[in-house]
PDB file of C-alpha atoms in Angstrom:
ATOM      1  CA  MET A   1       0.012  -0.011  -0.024  1.00 95.00           C
ATOM      2  CA  ASP A   2       1.137   3.523  -0.708  1.00 96.00           C
ATOM      3  CA  LYS A   3       1.311   6.220   1.968  1.00 97.00           C
ATOM      4  CA  ALA A   4      -0.519   9.507   1.424  1.00 98.00           C
ATOM      5  CA  TYR A   5      -1.588  12.589   3.471  1.00 98.00           C
ATOM      6  CA  LEU A   6      -4.883  14.370   3.219  1.00 98.00           C
ATOM      7  CA  GLY A   7      -5.868  17.783   4.382  1.00 98.00           C
ATOM      8  CA  LEU A   8      -9.471  18.486   5.459  1.00 98.00           C
ATOM      9  CA  GLY A   9     -11.069  21.736   6.148  1.00 95.00           C
ATOM     10  CA  THR A  10     -14.547  23.260   6.827  1.00 95.00           C
ATOM     11  CA  ASN A  11     -16.048  26.496   7.711  1.00 93.00           C
ATOM     12  CA  ILE A  12     -19.774  26.098   7.152  1.00 93.00           C
ATOM     13  CA  GLY A  13     -22.315  24.628   9.616  1.00 93.00           C
ATOM     14  CA  GLU A  14     -21.192  22.314  12.403  1.00 96.00           C
ATOM     15  CA  ARG A  15     -17.575  22.421  11.587  1.00 96.00           C
ATOM     16  CA  GLU A  16     -16.262  19.635  13.932  1.00 97.00           C
ATOM     17  CA  LYS A  17     -19.174  17.436  12.897  1.00 97.00           C
ATOM     18  CA  ASN A  18     -18.341  17.996   9.281  1.00 97.00           C
ATOM     19  CA  LEU A  19     -14.722  16.948   9.881  1.00 98.00           C
ATOM     20  CA  ARG A  20     -15.644  13.886  11.805  1.00 98.00           C
ATOM     21  CA  ALA A  21     -18.277  12.840   9.172  1.00 98.00           C
ATOM     22  CA  ALA A  22     -15.656  13.208   6.357  1.00 98.00           C
ATOM     23  CA  VAL A  23     -13.092  11.157   8.298  1.00 98.00           C
ATOM     24  CA  ALA A  24     -15.742   8.451   8.785  1.00 98.00           C
ATOM     25  CA  HIS A  25     -16.473   8.478   5.003  1.00 98.00           C
ATOM     26  CA  ILE A  26     -12.760   8.121   4.188  1.00 98.00           C
ATOM     27  CA  LYS A  27     -12.435   5.245   6.722  1.00 98.00           C
ATOM     28  CA  LYS A  28     -15.250   3.505   4.834  1.00 97.00           C
ATOM     29  CA  THR A  29     -13.594   3.935   1.447  1.00 97.00           C
ATOM     30  CA  THR A  30     -12.509   0.565  -0.048  1.00 94.00           C
ATOM     31  CA  ASP A  31      -8.662   0.387  -0.429  1.00 97.00           C
ATOM     32  CA  VAL A  32      -7.998   3.206   2.040  1.00 98.00           C
ATOM     33  CA  GLU A  33      -6.861   2.778   5.615  1.00 98.00           C
ATOM     34  CA  VAL A  34      -6.625   5.820   7.896  1.00 98.00           C
ATOM     35  CA  THR A  35      -3.517   5.117  10.008  1.00 98.00           C
ATOM     36  CA  GLU A  36      -3.329   8.490  11.882  1.00 98.00           C
ATOM     37  CA  VAL A  37      -5.444  11.721  12.480  1.00 98.00           C
ATOM     38  CA  SER A  38      -3.903  14.959  13.617  1.00 98.00           C
ATOM     39  CA  SER A  39      -5.564  17.215  16.201  1.00 98.00           C
ATOM     40  CA  ILE A  40      -8.163  19.637  14.929  1.00 98.00           C
ATOM     41  CA  TYR A  41      -7.012  23.213  14.432  1.00 97.00           C
ATOM     42  CA  GLU A  42      -9.027  26.440  14.109  1.00 95.00           C
ATOM     43  CA  THR A  43      -7.470  28.642  11.491  1.00 90.00           C
ATOM     44  CA  GLU A  44      -8.021  31.884   9.727  1.00 82.00           C
ATOM     45  CA  PRO A  45      -9.362  31.850   6.143  1.00 77.00           C
ATOM     46  CA  TRP A  46      -6.758  31.805   3.445  1.00 64.00           C
ATOM     47  CA  GLY A  47      -7.030  33.476   0.061  1.00 60.00           C
ATOM     48  CA  TYR A  48     -10.637  34.917   0.603  1.00 60.00           C
ATOM     49  CA  GLU A  49     -10.570  36.404   4.103  1.00 63.00           C
ATOM     50  CA  GLU A  50     -14.220  37.546   4.418  1.00 63.00           C
ATOM     51  CA  GLN A  51     -15.556  34.306   5.700  1.00 68.00           C
ATOM     52  CA  ASN A  52     -15.827  32.182   8.902  1.00 86.00           C
ATOM     53  CA  GLN A  53     -12.843  30.598  10.654  1.00 89.00           C
ATOM     54  CA  PHE A  54     -11.929  27.107   9.406  1.00 91.00           C
ATOM     55  CA  LEU A  55     -11.343  23.890  11.212  1.00 97.00           C
ATOM     56  CA  ASN A  56      -8.594  21.824   9.729  1.00 97.00           C
ATOM     57  CA  LEU A  57      -6.984  18.469  10.295  1.00 98.00           C
ATOM     58  CA  CYS A  58      -4.630  16.131   8.270  1.00 98.00           C
ATOM     59  CA  LEU A  59      -4.802  12.294   7.834  1.00 98.00           C
ATOM     60  CA  LYS A  60      -2.046   9.827   7.200  1.00 98.00           C
ATOM     61  CA  ILE A  61      -3.432   7.036   5.058  1.00 98.00           C
ATOM     62  CA  LYS A  62      -2.359   3.904   3.336  1.00 98.00           C
ATOM     63  CA  THR A  63      -4.081   3.086   0.004  1.00 98.00           C
ATOM     64  CA  ASP A  64      -4.124   0.784  -2.989  1.00 97.00           C
ATOM     65  CA  LEU A  65      -5.782   3.505  -5.012  1.00 98.00           C
ATOM     66  CA  LYS A  66      -3.857   5.372  -7.665  1.00 97.00           C
ATOM     67  CA  PRO A  67      -3.732   9.194  -7.144  1.00 97.00           C
ATOM     68  CA  GLN A  68      -6.459   9.943  -9.624  1.00 97.00           C
ATOM     69  CA  GLU A  69      -8.700   7.232  -8.074  1.00 97.00           C
ATOM     70  CA  LEU A  70      -8.079   8.690  -4.634  1.00 98.00           C
ATOM     71  CA  LEU A  71      -8.889  12.162  -5.905  1.00 96.00           C
ATOM     72  CA  GLU A  72     -12.268  10.832  -7.389  1.00 97.00           C
ATOM     73  CA  LYS A  73     -13.111   9.106  -4.115  1.00 98.00           C
ATOM     74  CA  CYS A  74     -12.373  12.375  -2.158  1.00 97.00           C
ATOM     75  CA  GLN A  75     -14.517  14.365  -4.496  1.00 95.00           C
ATOM     76  CA  GLN A  76     -17.429  11.905  -4.144  1.00 96.00           C
ATOM     77  CA  ILE A  77     -17.360  12.326  -0.369  1.00 97.00           C
ATOM     78  CA  GLU A  78     -17.261  16.143  -0.712  1.00 93.00           C
ATOM     79  CA  LYS A  79     -20.338  15.977  -3.118  1.00 93.00           C
ATOM     80  CA  ARG A  80     -22.137  13.527  -0.651  1.00 94.00           C
ATOM     81  CA  MET A  81     -21.570  15.964   2.064  1.00 93.00           C
ATOM     82  CA  GLY A  82     -23.034  18.869   0.100  1.00 86.00           C
ATOM     83  CA  ARG A  83     -19.883  20.587  -1.265  1.00 78.00           C
ATOM     84  CA  LYS A  84     -20.646  23.128  -3.941  1.00 75.00           C
ATOM     85  CA  ARG A  85     -17.608  24.474  -5.898  1.00 67.00           C
ATOM     86  CA  GLU A  86     -18.852  28.033  -6.355  1.00 64.00           C
ATOM     87  CA  GLU A  87     -15.938  30.297  -5.326  1.00 61.00           C
ATOM     88  CA  LYS A  88     -12.229  29.601  -5.241  1.00 60.00           C
ATOM     89  CA  TRP A  89     -11.062  29.630  -1.604  1.00 59.00           C
ATOM     90  CA  GLY A  90     -14.572  30.477  -0.588  1.00 64.00           C
ATOM     91  CA  PRO A  91     -16.695  28.918   2.271  1.00 79.00           C
ATOM     92  CA  ARG A  92     -17.070  25.245   2.192  1.00 84.00           C
ATOM     93  CA  ILE A  93     -18.854  22.493   4.072  1.00 88.00           C
ATOM     94  CA  ILE A  94     -15.877  20.273   3.466  1.00 95.00           C
ATOM     95  CA  ASP A  95     -12.615  20.329   1.447  1.00 93.00           C
ATOM     96  CA  ILE A  96     -10.484  17.183   1.106  1.00 96.00           C
ATOM     97  CA  ASP A  97      -7.017  17.758  -0.511  1.00 95.00           C
ATOM     98  CA  ILE A  98      -4.395  15.185  -1.437  1.00 97.00           C
ATOM     99  CA  LEU A  99      -1.316  16.829  -0.029  1.00 96.00           C
ATOM    100  CA  ILE A 100       1.335  14.101  -0.645  1.00 96.00           C
ATOM    101  CA  TYR A 101       1.204  10.634  -2.198  1.00 97.00           C
ATOM    102  CA  ASP A 102       4.335   8.751  -1.370  1.00 94.00           C
ATOM    103  CA  ASN A 103       7.166  10.336  -3.281  1.00 89.00           C
ATOM    104  CA  LEU A 104       5.132  10.824  -6.389  1.00 92.00           C
ATOM    105  CA  GLU A 105       4.939  14.101  -8.378  1.00 91.00           C
ATOM    106  CA  VAL A 106       1.786  14.431 -10.391  1.00 91.00           C
ATOM    107  CA  ASN A 107       0.989  17.433 -12.528  1.00 93.00           C
ATOM    108  CA  THR A 108      -2.192  17.145 -14.516  1.00 92.00           C
ATOM    109  CA  SER A 109      -5.127  19.574 -15.163  1.00 89.00           C
ATOM    110  CA  LYS A 110      -7.059  17.976 -12.256  1.00 92.00           C
ATOM    111  CA  LEU A 111      -4.405  17.031  -9.791  1.00 94.00           C
ATOM    112  CA  VAL A 112      -1.075  18.348  -8.627  1.00 93.00           C
ATOM    113  CA  ILE A 113       1.060  16.436  -6.044  1.00 93.00           C
ATOM    114  CA  PRO A 114       2.522  17.570  -3.792  1.00 90.00           C
ATOM    115  CA  HIS A 115      -0.212  20.069  -3.339  1.00 91.00           C
ATOM    116  CA  PRO A 116       0.990  23.203  -5.145  1.00 87.00           C
ATOM    117  CA  ARG A 117       0.705  25.583  -2.168  1.00 88.00           C
ATOM    118  CA  ILE A 118       1.423  23.159   0.693  1.00 91.00           C
ATOM    119  CA  GLN A 119       4.578  25.110   1.714  1.00 91.00           C
ATOM    120  CA  GLU A 120       2.625  28.355   1.982  1.00 90.00           C
ATOM    121  CA  ARG A 121      -0.181  27.118   4.257  1.00 90.00           C
ATOM    122  CA  ALA A 122       0.607  26.803   7.989  1.00 92.00           C
ATOM    123  CA  PHE A 123      -2.887  25.377   8.507  1.00 93.00           C
ATOM    124  CA  VAL A 124      -1.613  22.312   6.571  1.00 95.00           C
ATOM    125  CA  LEU A 125       2.026  22.365   7.769  1.00 96.00           C
ATOM    126  CA  VAL A 126       1.215  22.420  11.587  1.00 96.00           C
ATOM    127  CA  PRO A 127      -1.009  19.288  11.565  1.00 97.00           C
ATOM    128  CA  LEU A 128       1.252  17.577   9.020  1.00 96.00           C
ATOM    129  CA  GLN A 129       4.132  18.116  11.396  1.00 95.00           C
ATOM    130  CA  GLU A 130       2.140  16.552  14.188  1.00 96.00           C
ATOM    131  CA  LEU A 131       1.705  13.373  12.045  1.00 96.00           C
ATOM    132  CA  ASP A 132       5.278  13.138  10.802  1.00 94.00           C
ATOM    133  CA  SER A 133       7.838  15.687  11.882  1.00 89.00           C
ATOM    134  CA  ASN A 134      10.469  14.165   9.564  1.00 89.00           C
ATOM    135  CA  LEU A 135       8.348  14.510   6.499  1.00 92.00           C
ATOM    136  CA  MET A 136      10.190  16.150   3.631  1.00 92.00           C
ATOM    137  CA  ILE A 137       8.215  18.447   1.267  1.00 90.00           C
ATOM    138  CA  LYS A 138       9.623  19.751  -1.990  1.00 88.00           C
ATOM    139  CA  GLY A 139      13.184  19.154  -0.644  1.00 91.00           C
ATOM    140  CA  LYS A 140      12.718  20.687   2.804  1.00 93.00           C
ATOM    141  CA  SER A 141      11.499  19.603   6.146  1.00 93.00           C
ATOM    142  CA  ILE A 142       8.247  20.702   7.603  1.00 91.00           C
ATOM    143  CA  ALA A 143      10.248  22.646  10.255  1.00 90.00           C
ATOM    144  CA  GLN A 144      12.043  24.540   7.507  1.00 93.00           C
ATOM    145  CA  TRP A 145       8.807  25.538   5.774  1.00 93.00           C
ATOM    146  CA  LEU A 146       7.233  26.555   9.051  1.00 92.00           C
ATOM    147  CA  GLU A 147      10.110  28.981   9.626  1.00 92.00           C
ATOM    148  CA  GLN A 148       8.834  30.740   6.514  1.00 93.00           C
ATOM    149  CA  VAL A 149       5.173  31.173   7.374  1.00 93.00           C
ATOM    150  CA  SER A 150       3.233  32.788  10.233  1.00 90.00           C
ATOM    151  CA  THR A 151       1.538  30.328  12.527  1.00 91.00           C
ATOM    152  CA  SER A 152      -0.314  33.071  14.358  1.00 88.00           C
ATOM    153  CA  GLY A 153      -4.046  32.475  13.992  1.00 87.00           C
ATOM    154  CA  ILE A 154      -3.618  28.658  14.175  1.00 93.00           C
ATOM    155  CA  ILE A 155      -5.189  27.356  17.394  1.00 91.00           C
ATOM    156  CA  ASN A 156      -5.172  23.781  18.574  1.00 93.00           C
ATOM    157  CA  TYR A 157      -8.984  23.390  18.743  1.00 90.00           C
ATOM    158  CA  SER A 158      -9.237  19.782  20.138  1.00 92.00           C
ATOM    159  CA  SER A 159      -7.681  16.329  19.793  1.00 92.00           C
ATOM    160  CA  TYR A 160      -9.329  14.048  17.325  1.00 86.00           C
TER     161      TYR A 160
END
């Protein structure tokens, strides 16, 4: 099985319930095993700032799905939970991103791995560091990337 990391976020409705429901859906997905779940973090919006605070977490998974198949499963879960893709970086009931998939680099019109802005997003780096402090991203450690971004506004909301 391949190792991958997913990032989940929500800022609409009952945010913690949304995250827990998404994790439950992922756990039920054939050929996916959730091996670790980070704490839940409350974070400021990124990109479009005139919206509610987000709750975010990261998952470490093992999977037999190919990256494109995993993306399709994640998008099916988003759709099942009521996700509407109306505004880039806008409010969302759930967002599930493939952050890293083993050591693969993928660059298609629908999927880029590692996630193209992973190193800019403290709301992803902080929970990823909790899961694997030795993880290398684009040739640098998570600690090195965290030195380059602000972590103010990222609050440990609760353990999973």
